[in-house]
Backbone as a ProteinNet text record, in pm:
[ID]
protein_1_A
[PRIMARY]
XXXXXXXXXXXXXXXXXXXXXXXXXXXXXXXXXXXXXXXXXXXXXXXXXXXXXXXXXXXXXXXXXXXXXXXXXXXXXXXXXXXXXXXXXXXXXXXXXXXXXXXXXXXXXXXXXXXXXXXXXXXXXXXXXXXXXXXXXXXXXXXXXXXXXXXXXXXXXXXXXXXXXXXXXXXXXXXXXXXXXXXXXXXXXXXXXXXXXXXXXXXXXX
[TERTIARY]
-1658.2	-1686.8	-1810	-1820.8	-1938.4	-2065.2	-2061.5	-2178.5	-2213.1	-2111	-2130.5	-2194	-2140.8	-2193.8	-2340.3	-2370.3	-2508.1	-2601.9	-2554.9	-2637.6	-2669.9	-2579.4	-2602.3	-2649	-2679	-2734.3	-2634	-2508.8	-2404.9	-2376.7	-2380.7	-2362.5	-2214.7	-2185.7	-2050.3	-2053.9	-1935.9	-1927.9	-1983	-2057	-2109.3	-1993.1	-2019.6	-1911	-1964.6	-1875.1	-1901.5	-1781.5	-1801.6	-1693.3	-1658.4	-1535.4	-1487.2	-1397.5	-1431.5	-1352.1	-1254.1	-1143.6	-1041.4	-1095.8	-1200.3	-1257.8	-1370.2	-1406.8	-1512.4	-1459.6	-1551.4	-1515.3	-1480.3	-1375.8	-1326.9	-1414.3	-1533.3	-1624.9	-1657.1	-1630.5	-1654	-1764.2	-1869.4	-1983.3	-1966.5	-1883.7	-1862.9	-1798.5	-1855.7	-1796.2	-1663.9	-1576.7	-1450.9	-1479.4	-1391.1	-1277	-1322.4	-1244.4	-1276.6	-1148.1	-1166.1	-1054.5	-1068.3	-958	-953.4	-875.6	-936.3	-873.3	-880.7	-774.6	-789.6	-891.1	-980.9	-1090.8	-1044.7	-940.2	-901.4	-757.4	-728.3	-594.6	-610	-502.4	-508	-383.1	-364.5	-243.1	-223	-330.9	-327.9	-241.8	-208.9	-128.9	-215.7	-165.4	-237.2	-351.4	-361.7	-471.3	-430.2	-522.8	-496.3	-614.5	-585	-686.3	-684.9	-798.4	-807.5	-884.2	-817.8	-882.5	-898	-821.5	-829	-848.5	-924.3	-954.7	-829	-727.2	-603.7	-531.5	-565.3	-498.4	-562.2	-678.7	-757.4	-689.2	-645.9	-592.5	-470.8	-380.4	-260.5	-297.6	-390	-431.9	-498.8	-577.2	-638.8	-534.1	-434.9	-326.5	-255	-228.3	-159.6	-244.7	-371.2	-458.2	-479.2	-491.2	-511.8	-386.9	-273.7	-155.5	-175.5	-264.6	-282.1	-410.9	-508.9	-637.5	-711.5	-790.8	-873.3	-1001.6	-1032.7	-1152.9	-1116.3	-1173.6	-1145	-1271.2	-1251.9	-1360.3	-1332.5	-1434.2	-1423.4	-1520	-1466.9	-1547.3	-1528.3	-1629.7	-1610.2	-1503.1	-1419.2	-1319.7	-1384.6	-1398	-1465.3	-1359.9	-1355.2	-1253.4	-1271.4	-1160.9	-1162.8	-1247.7	-1271.1	-1355.7	-1292.1	-1374.3	-1326.7	-1315.2	-1200	-1177.8	-1143.6	-1199.8	-1175.2	-1150.2	-1054.5	-1021.7	-1061.9	-1123.7	-1167.7	-1140.1	-1072.1	-1044.2	-1124.8	-1142	-1215	-1206.6	-1252.3	-1251.6	-1360.9	-1407.2	-1509.9	-1451.5	-1501.7	-1458.2	-1557	-1576.5	-1663.3	-1802.4	-1857.3	-1993.7	-2013.8	-1906.8	-1918.7	-1808.4	-1816	-1711.8	-1633.5	-1503.1	-1415.1	-1348.7	-1361.3	-1317.6	-1187.3	-1112.8	-995.5	-1040	-944.3	-974.7	-1010.1	-1072	-1098.5	-985.9	-921.9	-811.6	-858.5	-815.9	-833.5	-696.8	-667.6	-532.7	-497	-372.4	-323	-281.8	-330.3	-303.5	-306.1	-261.5	-272.4	-404.3	-402.7	-527.9	-589.4	-504.7	-550.7	-431	-456.6	-348.2	-278	-157.7	-83.3	-1.3	70.1	143.8	246.2	322.1	425.2	366.9	256.2	196.1	143.2	92.2	36	143.3	258	350.9	493.2	533.3	673.3	699.3	593.6	619.5	588.6	633	627	486	394.5	258.3	188.8	238.4	171.1	220.2	323.4	373.8	376.5	359.6	357	219.6	194.8	62.6	25.1	-103.9	-153.4	-253.6	-287.4	-379.4	-523.5	-607.9	-750.1	-813.3	-903	-971.3	-1058.2	-1057.8	-1139.5	-1277.4	-1363.7	-1498.2	-1599.3	-1725.4	-1826.3	-1871.4	-1937.2	-1979	-2080.6	-2162.8	-2262.6	-2195.4	-2092.4	-2021.9	-1948.3	-1885.3	-1817.9	-1918.7	-2036.5	-2141.1	-2181.8	-2199.7	-2239.5	-2132.2	-2005.9	-1896.9	-1894.4	-1911.8	-1908.2	-2027.7	-2144.5	-2262.1	-2243.3	-2185.6	-2160.3	-2056.8	-1951.6	-1849	-1912.5	-2000.6	-2064.4	-2144.4	-2215.2	-2295.1	-2205.2	-2087.8	-1993	-1931.7	-1900.5	-1824.9	-1908.4	-2032.1	-2116.4	-2138.3	-2126.4	-2154.2	-2057.9	-1950.2	-1854	-1709.9	-1676.7	-1536	-1507.2	-1599.2	-1573.6	-1441.6	-1364.1	-1233	-1120.6	-1155.6	-1054.5	-1049.9	-938.8	-926.6	-925.2	-1016.8	-1022	-1017.8	-983.1	-991.1	-1079.3	-1173.9	-1258.4	-1223.3	-1216.3	-1188.2	-1316.6	-1355.4	-1481.9	-1461.1	-1551.3	-1565.2	-1690.3	-1686.9	-1806.6	-1836.3	-1951.1	-1991	-2126.4	-2129.6	-2253.2	-2314.6	-2229.1	-2275.3	-2309.5	-2299.8	-2334.7	-2209	-2213.2	-2099.6	-2102	-1992	-1978.6	-1857.4	-1874.9	-1761.6	-1671.5	-1541.6	-1445	-1385.5	-1333.4	-1276.9	-1269.8	-1259	-1240.5	-1100.8	-1028.8	-893.7	-893.8	-914.6	-917.6	-782.5	-674.5	-540.6	-471.4	-506.9	-457	-307.1	-249.1	-107.7	-76.2	27.6	66.9	-44	-142.9	-259.3	-328.6	-316.8	-382.5	-335.6	-215.2	-166	-154.9	-134.9	-117.2	-247.5	-359.6	-488.7	-529	-450.1	-482	-372.5	-414.9	-318.3	-235.9	-296.2	-227.2	-255.8	-177.3	-205.9	-182	-86.6	-62	-186	-251.1	-373.6	-484.7	-489.4	-589.1	-573.5	-450.8	-425.9	-454.2	-413.2	-438.4	-588.1	-663	-807.8	-872.9	-827.5	-883.1	-856.8	-734	-698.7	-779.3	-812.1	-887.7	-1036	-1078.5	-1220.8	-1248.5	-1162.4	-1186.1	-1314	-1394.4	-1520.1	-1492.7	-1581.5	-1570.2	-1619.4	-1553.8	-1597.3	-1735.9	-1821.6	-1954.9	-1963.4	-1965.3	-1967.6	-2111.8	-2147.7	-2283.9	-2308.1	-2429.8	-2466.4	-2492.8	-2419.8	-2434.3	-2530.6	-2633.3	-2724.3	-2740.4	-2795	-2814.5	-2963	-3043.8	-3189.1	-3242.2	-3181.8	-3230.4	-3211.4	-3108.8	-3085.7	-3196.5	-3231.2	-3331	-3471.8
-421.2	-525.8	-492.1	-367	-323.7	-342.8	-302	-314.3	-461.7	-543.3	-685.8	-750.5	-719.9	-778.1	-739.2	-613.5	-567.8	-641.5	-665.3	-730.7	-875.5	-943.1	-1084	-1100.8	-990.5	-999.3	-1028.8	-989.6	-1006.1	-870.3	-864.1	-736.8	-700.9	-570.6	-519	-407.6	-359.5	-244	-121.5	-38.6	85.8	168	247.3	323.2	445.6	535.7	644.4	655.5	711.4	724.6	871.4	894.4	1030.9	1031.9	1118.1	1133.1	1248.6	1242.2	1344.9	1482.7	1490.2	1618.2	1664.7	1580.9	1618.4	1713.9	1786.3	1865.4	1770.5	1800	1707.5	1714	1662.5	1655.4	1509.6	1465.7	1327.5	1325.9	1249	1243.4	1138.1	1036.9	930.6	987.8	961.6	1015.1	945.9	1019.6	961.9	855.1	752.5	723.1	651	668.1	598.6	559.7	478.6	431.3	490	537.6	586.4	484.6	441.6	341	383.8	363.1	372.3	267.1	303.8	214.3	90.5	103.8	-6.8	-49.3	-79.7	-124.2	-229.4	-286.9	-387.7	-382.1	-489.1	-504.6	-391.6	-322.5	-213.3	-94.4	-86.3	25.1	150.9	260.7	387.1	396.7	299.2	295.9	368	446.5	517.4	503	485.1	489.3	630.4	697.1	837.2	846.5	903.6	920.2	1066.8	1154.1	1296.4	1373.7	1480.1	1558.2	1612.9	1641.5	1698.9	1601	1470.2	1368.9	1351	1408.6	1376.9	1422.2	1548.3	1602	1524.3	1494.6	1419.3	1280.4	1213.9	1079.2	1080.2	1183.8	1195.5	1214.4	1298.3	1319.2	1187.8	1109.4	980.8	887	872.9	779.1	819.3	950.6	997.2	979.5	950.5	916.4	783.7	698.9	565.1	547.5	634.6	618.2	751.2	773.9	895.3	879.7	756.2	729.5	661	708.8	654.1	599.1	507.6	455.9	494.6	544.8	578.4	488.4	416.3	324.7	354.7	331.6	347.4	251	297.1	210	147.1	15.1	-57.5	-111.6	-56.8	-94.5	-240	-315.6	-453.9	-547.8	-515.6	-599.6	-737.6	-839.7	-974.9	-995.6	-1042.7	-1065	-1211.2	-1267.5	-1407.1	-1421.1	-1507.7	-1534.9	-1677.9	-1692.6	-1824.7	-1835.7	-1942.4	-1967	-2087.7	-2098.6	-2212.4	-2219.3	-2332.7	-2352.3	-2452.7	-2447.8	-2539.1	-2659.7	-2778.2	-2902.2	-3012.3	-3105.6	-3221.3	-3180.3	-3077.8	-3031.5	-2975.4	-2929.5	-2868.9	-2767.8	-2697.1	-2601.6	-2657.6	-2655.6	-2709.9	-2593.5	-2594.6	-2481.3	-2510.5	-2404.5	-2412.8	-2401.8	-2403.4	-2367.9	-2218.8	-2178.1	-2036.6	-1981.7	-1877.6	-1815.3	-1684	-1659.9	-1527.9	-1460.8	-1372.9	-1315.9	-1232.7	-1239.9	-1160.8	-1023.4	-920.8	-785.6	-689.9	-568.3	-463.2	-389.8	-279	-211.8	-269.1	-290.2	-353.2	-420.9	-508.4	-581.4	-491.3	-445.9	-362.3	-449.9	-385.3	-458.5	-553.2	-504.6	-587.5	-713.1	-696.9	-812.1	-911.5	-861.4	-950.2	-1031.2	-968.6	-1031.2	-1054.9	-984.7	-993.6	-1078.9	-1133.8	-1226.4	-1368.4	-1465.3	-1604	-1660.3	-1596.4	-1649.7	-1650.2	-1571.5	-1566.7	-1675.6	-1750.2	-1852.8	-1991.3	-2001.6	-2131.6	-2152.2	-2273	-2307.1	-2216.8	-2187.3	-2104.6	-2185.9	-2135.6	-2206.1	-2177	-2276.5	-2259.8	-2174.8	-2086.8	-2000.3	-2084.4	-2048.8	-2119.1	-2054.4	-2094.6	-2038.1	-2151.3	-2119.6	-2225.3	-2260.9	-2376.8	-2429.2	-2342.6	-2270.1	-2183	-2072.4	-2010.6	-1904	-1958.6	-2074.7	-2136.4	-2158.9	-2210.3	-2233.8	-2104	-1997.3	-1868.3	-1813.2	-1828.6	-1782.9	-1861.6	-1992.4	-2076.1	-2047.4	-2022.2	-1990.6	-1858.3	-1760	-1630.8	-1645.7	-1722.6	-1749.6	-1813	-1911.4	-1981.6	-1886.2	-1794.9	-1697.9	-1609.7	-1576.3	-1493.9	-1573.2	-1699.7	-1780.4	-1823.6	-1865	-1921.2	-1822.2	-1875.6	-1799.3	-1683.1	-1677.4	-1569.4	-1620.8	-1712	-1749.5	-1897.2	-1966.9	-2107.1	-2123.1	-2223.2	-2245.7	-2174.3	-2095.5	-2019	-2062.2	-2033.7	-2043.1	-1900.3	-1867.3	-1731.7	-1735.2	-1622.4	-1605.6	-1485.6	-1502.2	-1391.4	-1354.8	-1225.8	-1174.8	-1113.4	-1159.5	-1118.1	-1049.6	-958.1	-903.7	-965.9	-983.2	-1025.5	-920	-854.6	-746.4	-781.5	-794.4	-831.5	-957.9	-1054.4	-1181.6	-1181.2	-1066.8	-1055.5	-1061.1	-1143.7	-1160.3	-1051	-976	-868.7	-897.4	-887.6	-904.6	-782.4	-805.3	-696.3	-688.3	-800.5	-799.4	-940.1	-945.2	-1070.4	-1068.2	-1177.4	-1188.7	-1299.3	-1263.8	-1367.2	-1435.7	-1363.9	-1424.2	-1381.9	-1444.5	-1396.9	-1418.4	-1343.9	-1359.5	-1504	-1558.6	-1699.1	-1794.1	-1743.5	-1822.6	-1891.9	-1836	-1889.6	-2031.5	-2067.4	-2203.5	-2235.1	-2134.1	-2154	-2191.9	-2184.1	-2219.8	-2364.8	-2433.1	-2571.4	-2665	-2783	-2880.8	-2941.5	-2964.9	-3025.8	-2941.5	-2838.3	-2742.5	-2801.8	-2893.1	-2954.9	-3031	-3101.2	-3173.3	-3076	-2962.4	-2860.1	-2815.9	-2783.3	-2734.8	-2844	-2967	-3076.6	-3100.3	-3095.2	-3114.6	-3001.3	-2879.3	-2763.8	-2774.6	-2812.7	-2824.7	-2934.7	-3038.6	-3149.9	-3118.2	-3006.2	-2972.8	-2833	-2787.9	-2656.6	-2659.8	-2555	-2554.8	-2551.7	-2616	-2614.7	-2481	-2433.8	-2308.4	-2326.6	-2229.8	-2233.8	-2123.3	-2163.8	-2066.6	-2042.1	-1917.9	-1889.8	-1951.1	-1998.8	-2053.9	-1939.8	-1941.4	-1835.7	-1883	-1803.8	-1834	-1707.6	-1726.9	-1614.9	-1598.3	-1637.1	-1635.9	-1496.9	-1395.9	-1260.3	-1216.7	-1272.4	-1240.9	-1303.2	-1426.6	-1497.6	-1442.4
-1813.8	-1716.3	-1634.1	-1593.4	-1516.8	-1599.4	-1725.7	-1812.1	-1836	-1859.3	-1882	-1758.6	-1640.6	-1517	-1497.2	-1521.4	-1505.5	-1601.6	-1724.1	-1825.4	-1789.3	-1716.6	-1682.4	-1538.6	-1470.6	-1336.2	-1227.1	-1247.4	-1145	-1082.4	-951	-882.6	-872.3	-878.7	-861.5	-757.9	-721.7	-632.1	-704.6	-632.6	-691.4	-746.4	-851.1	-912.5	-984.5	-1013.6	-1107.5	-1200.2	-1318.7	-1415.4	-1434	-1475.2	-1496.5	-1618.6	-1714.4	-1836.1	-1819.2	-1893.2	-1881	-1917.3	-1999.9	-2038.9	-1946.6	-1850.3	-1756.5	-1651	-1589.7	-1473	-1359.2	-1287.4	-1185	-1058.9	-1071.5	-959	-930.1	-809.4	-769.2	-664.1	-691.4	-600.5	-490.8	-517.1	-418.7	-293.3	-174.8	-51.8	-18.2	49.6	96.7	202.5	211.4	123.9	-3	-111.2	-235	-307.8	-412.3	-494.5	-633.7	-688.1	-825.8	-909.3	-1022	-1108	-1254.1	-1332.2	-1477.7	-1522.4	-1614.3	-1649.7	-1725.8	-1808.6	-1896.3	-1871	-1748.2	-1711.3	-1603.3	-1558	-1453.7	-1369.1	-1288.6	-1208.3	-1108.3	-1073.8	-975.2	-1018.4	-1146.8	-1196.7	-1204	-1149.6	-1152.3	-1053.5	-962.9	-866	-737.7	-682.5	-556.8	-462.4	-334.5	-229.5	-170.9	-178.8	-136.9	-5.4	95.1	225.4	264.7	196.1	225.2	94.6	101.7	-17.6	-83.7	-5.4	-58.9	-152	-142.7	-224.3	-361.9	-384.3	-503.8	-632.8	-639.6	-764.3	-813.4	-721.9	-762	-810.3	-741.5	-781.3	-918.3	-946.9	-1079.3	-1186.9	-1159.3	-1255.9	-1286.6	-1182.3	-1200.9	-1285.2	-1249.8	-1320.8	-1466.3	-1491.2	-1629	-1715.8	-1656.3	-1734.7	-1808.6	-1756.8	-1812.3	-1891.8	-1872.5	-1940.4	-1938.7	-2042.6	-2046.2	-1965.4	-1927.5	-1849.1	-1718.1	-1609.7	-1477.2	-1413.8	-1320.9	-1237.8	-1094.3	-1026.8	-885	-808.9	-711.1	-630.3	-483.1	-399.9	-256.1	-206.2	-115.5	-52.9	70	66	172.9	268.5	386.4	485.3	526.1	520	567.6	484.8	357.9	274.2	255.8	255.1	229.9	79.2	34.9	-107.1	-131.1	-237.5	-270	-420.1	-454.2	-593.8	-628.4	-744.5	-789.8	-938.9	-978.8	-1120.1	-1166.6	-1297	-1349.6	-1500.5	-1553.9	-1698.2	-1732.6	-1856.5	-1901.6	-1970.7	-1935.9	-1999.9	-1965.7	-2060.7	-2037.5	-1989.3	-2054.3	-2027.4	-1886.5	-1826.5	-1693.4	-1671.1	-1559.9	-1523.5	-1405.2	-1418.1	-1315.2	-1241.6	-1110.8	-1030	-957.6	-932.8	-846.8	-701.6	-611.1	-473.1	-468	-359.6	-336.5	-249.5	-299	-225.4	-163.7	-42	18.9	20.9	-76.2	-86.6	35.8	73.7	185.4	134.7	200	152.4	270	242.7	341.8	318.5	242.9	209.4	82.5	-17.6	-141.3	-205.2	-301.1	-366.3	-466.8	-430.3	-523.4	-618.1	-709.3	-812.6	-750.8	-652.1	-591.4	-528.8	-457.6	-390.9	-493	-605.5	-707	-779.1	-806.1	-899.3	-846.8	-744.1	-704.1	-581	-520.6	-410	-456.4	-377	-421.5	-419.3	-349	-340	-474.9	-570.2	-699.8	-794	-757.2	-848	-785	-653.3	-587.9	-525.6	-480.3	-428.1	-310.7	-300.1	-190.4	-109.5	6.2	94.6	55.7	74.4	46.8	156	115.5	211.3	305.4	431.6	530.5	536.5	444.3	436.7	426.6	458.9	460.3	319.4	309.6	181.2	109.8	184.9	123.6	43.8	102	32	-89.5	-75.2	-190	-302.5	-269.4	-369.5	-437.9	-358.9	-416.9	-510	-470.4	-556	-687.3	-677.7	-797.6	-888.5	-829.6	-910.1	-984.4	-916	-980.3	-1090.9	-1063	-1164.7	-1287.7	-1268.1	-1379.1	-1466.2	-1403.4	-1478.4	-1565.5	-1513.4	-1589	-1704.8	-1679.6	-1775.4	-1895.2	-1869.8	-1974.9	-2090	-2213.4	-2335.6	-2360.9	-2285.4	-2305.6	-2307	-2217.4	-2200.2	-2228.7	-2297.5	-2329	-2403.5	-2362.1	-2421.8	-2350.1	-2248.1	-2174.6	-2028.7	-1966.2	-1820.7	-1768.5	-1679.6	-1625.5	-1473.8	-1416.3	-1270.9	-1242.4	-1152.4	-1110.1	-966.2	-942	-807.9	-754.4	-636.6	-577.8	-443.6	-412.5	-277.6	-215.8	-85.6	-13.3	91.5	76.2	166.1	226.4	357.7	428.6	368.4	336.7	284	136.9	70.5	-70.8	-156.9	-262.4	-352.8	-459.2	-469	-568.1	-655.8	-786.8	-878.4	-871.5	-851.6	-858.3	-998.4	-1048.6	-1183.2	-1240.9	-1373.6	-1447.3	-1507.4	-1490.5	-1545.8	-1651.7	-1780.3	-1884.3	-1903	-1880.3	-1883.7	-1754.2	-1641.6	-1512.3	-1495	-1403.2	-1372	-1338.1	-1399.2	-1383.1	-1424.9	-1498.3	-1541.3	-1425.3	-1304.2	-1184.7	-1153.2	-1199.5	-1175	-1026.8	-944.5	-800.8	-731.2	-803.9	-744	-773.1	-855.2	-892.8	-842.3	-796.5	-745.5	-857.7	-974.3	-1088.9	-1212	-1231.4	-1337.9	-1476.2	-1489	-1619.5	-1666.9	-1576.4	-1612.4	-1650.9	-1582.5	-1615	-1759.6	-1799.8	-1935.8	-2038.8	-2008.5	-2102	-2120	-2009.7	-2017.5	-2095.3	-2069.6	-2141	-2290.6	-2328.3	-2470	-2539.4	-2464.3	-2522	-2535.2	-2479.2	-2479.4	-2534.9	-2623.9	-2683.3	-2766.6	-2758.6	-2835	-2984.2	-3059.2	-3204.8	-3258.7	-3362.4	-3422.7	-3484.3	-3458.5	-3516.8	-3621.7	-3747.2	-3856.1	-3899.3	-3925	-3971.1	-4109.1	-4130.2	-4260.3	-4358	-4467.7	-4567.3	-4674.9	-4700.9	-4809.9	-4895.3	-5015.4	-5105.8	-5137.5	-5039.1	-5058.6	-5091.6	-5031.6	-5054.3	-5199.6	-5266.2	-5406.5	-5491.9	-5458	-5537.8	-5510.8
[MASK]
++++++++++++++++++++++++++++++++++++++++++++++++++++++++++++++++++++++++++++++++++++++++++++++++++++++++++++++++++++++++++++++++++++++++++++++++++++++++++++++++++++++++++++++++++++++++++++++++++++++++++++++

């Protein structure tokens, strides 16, 4: 995801990676977050504020992946979720949600409370920020996710939109972000992209 975002000009939180065979040296200053690189749902994630916590957190994260991501922990960061899908030659967006959390969204908050399955409130943010979020979402979606409904989770730091993660099959399919989810699915199904097969020729033989 980090490499993909960089390739399309979408900014993310600064990070460093750590492999299980690497020397356990972390350059990111405290506090920081340790994450398994190829997992989700906040499983194996730890917020580290003291050096004494590092070794145990690394052991936990390496249980789930041989590669880890370490990111600075940004106190009080604003987080926004936006879902969308392509149909009728355009991208249709959900409301923008500002999830309620303590330090970060853990597994229980994501999946075990009712806010993840019933309607949520729209974030009270200005139109400029909504536009920036939608523009960033569009850049991510185009040429990669046509035919899918995805949810992108963003951080906003000093007015700058940073991609946190892409959820190609988000929890509850982000139904709680749309007023009429059945219509969303029907519209998406009616506008699935046609398969484009490469033209096969034997010119090189001739």
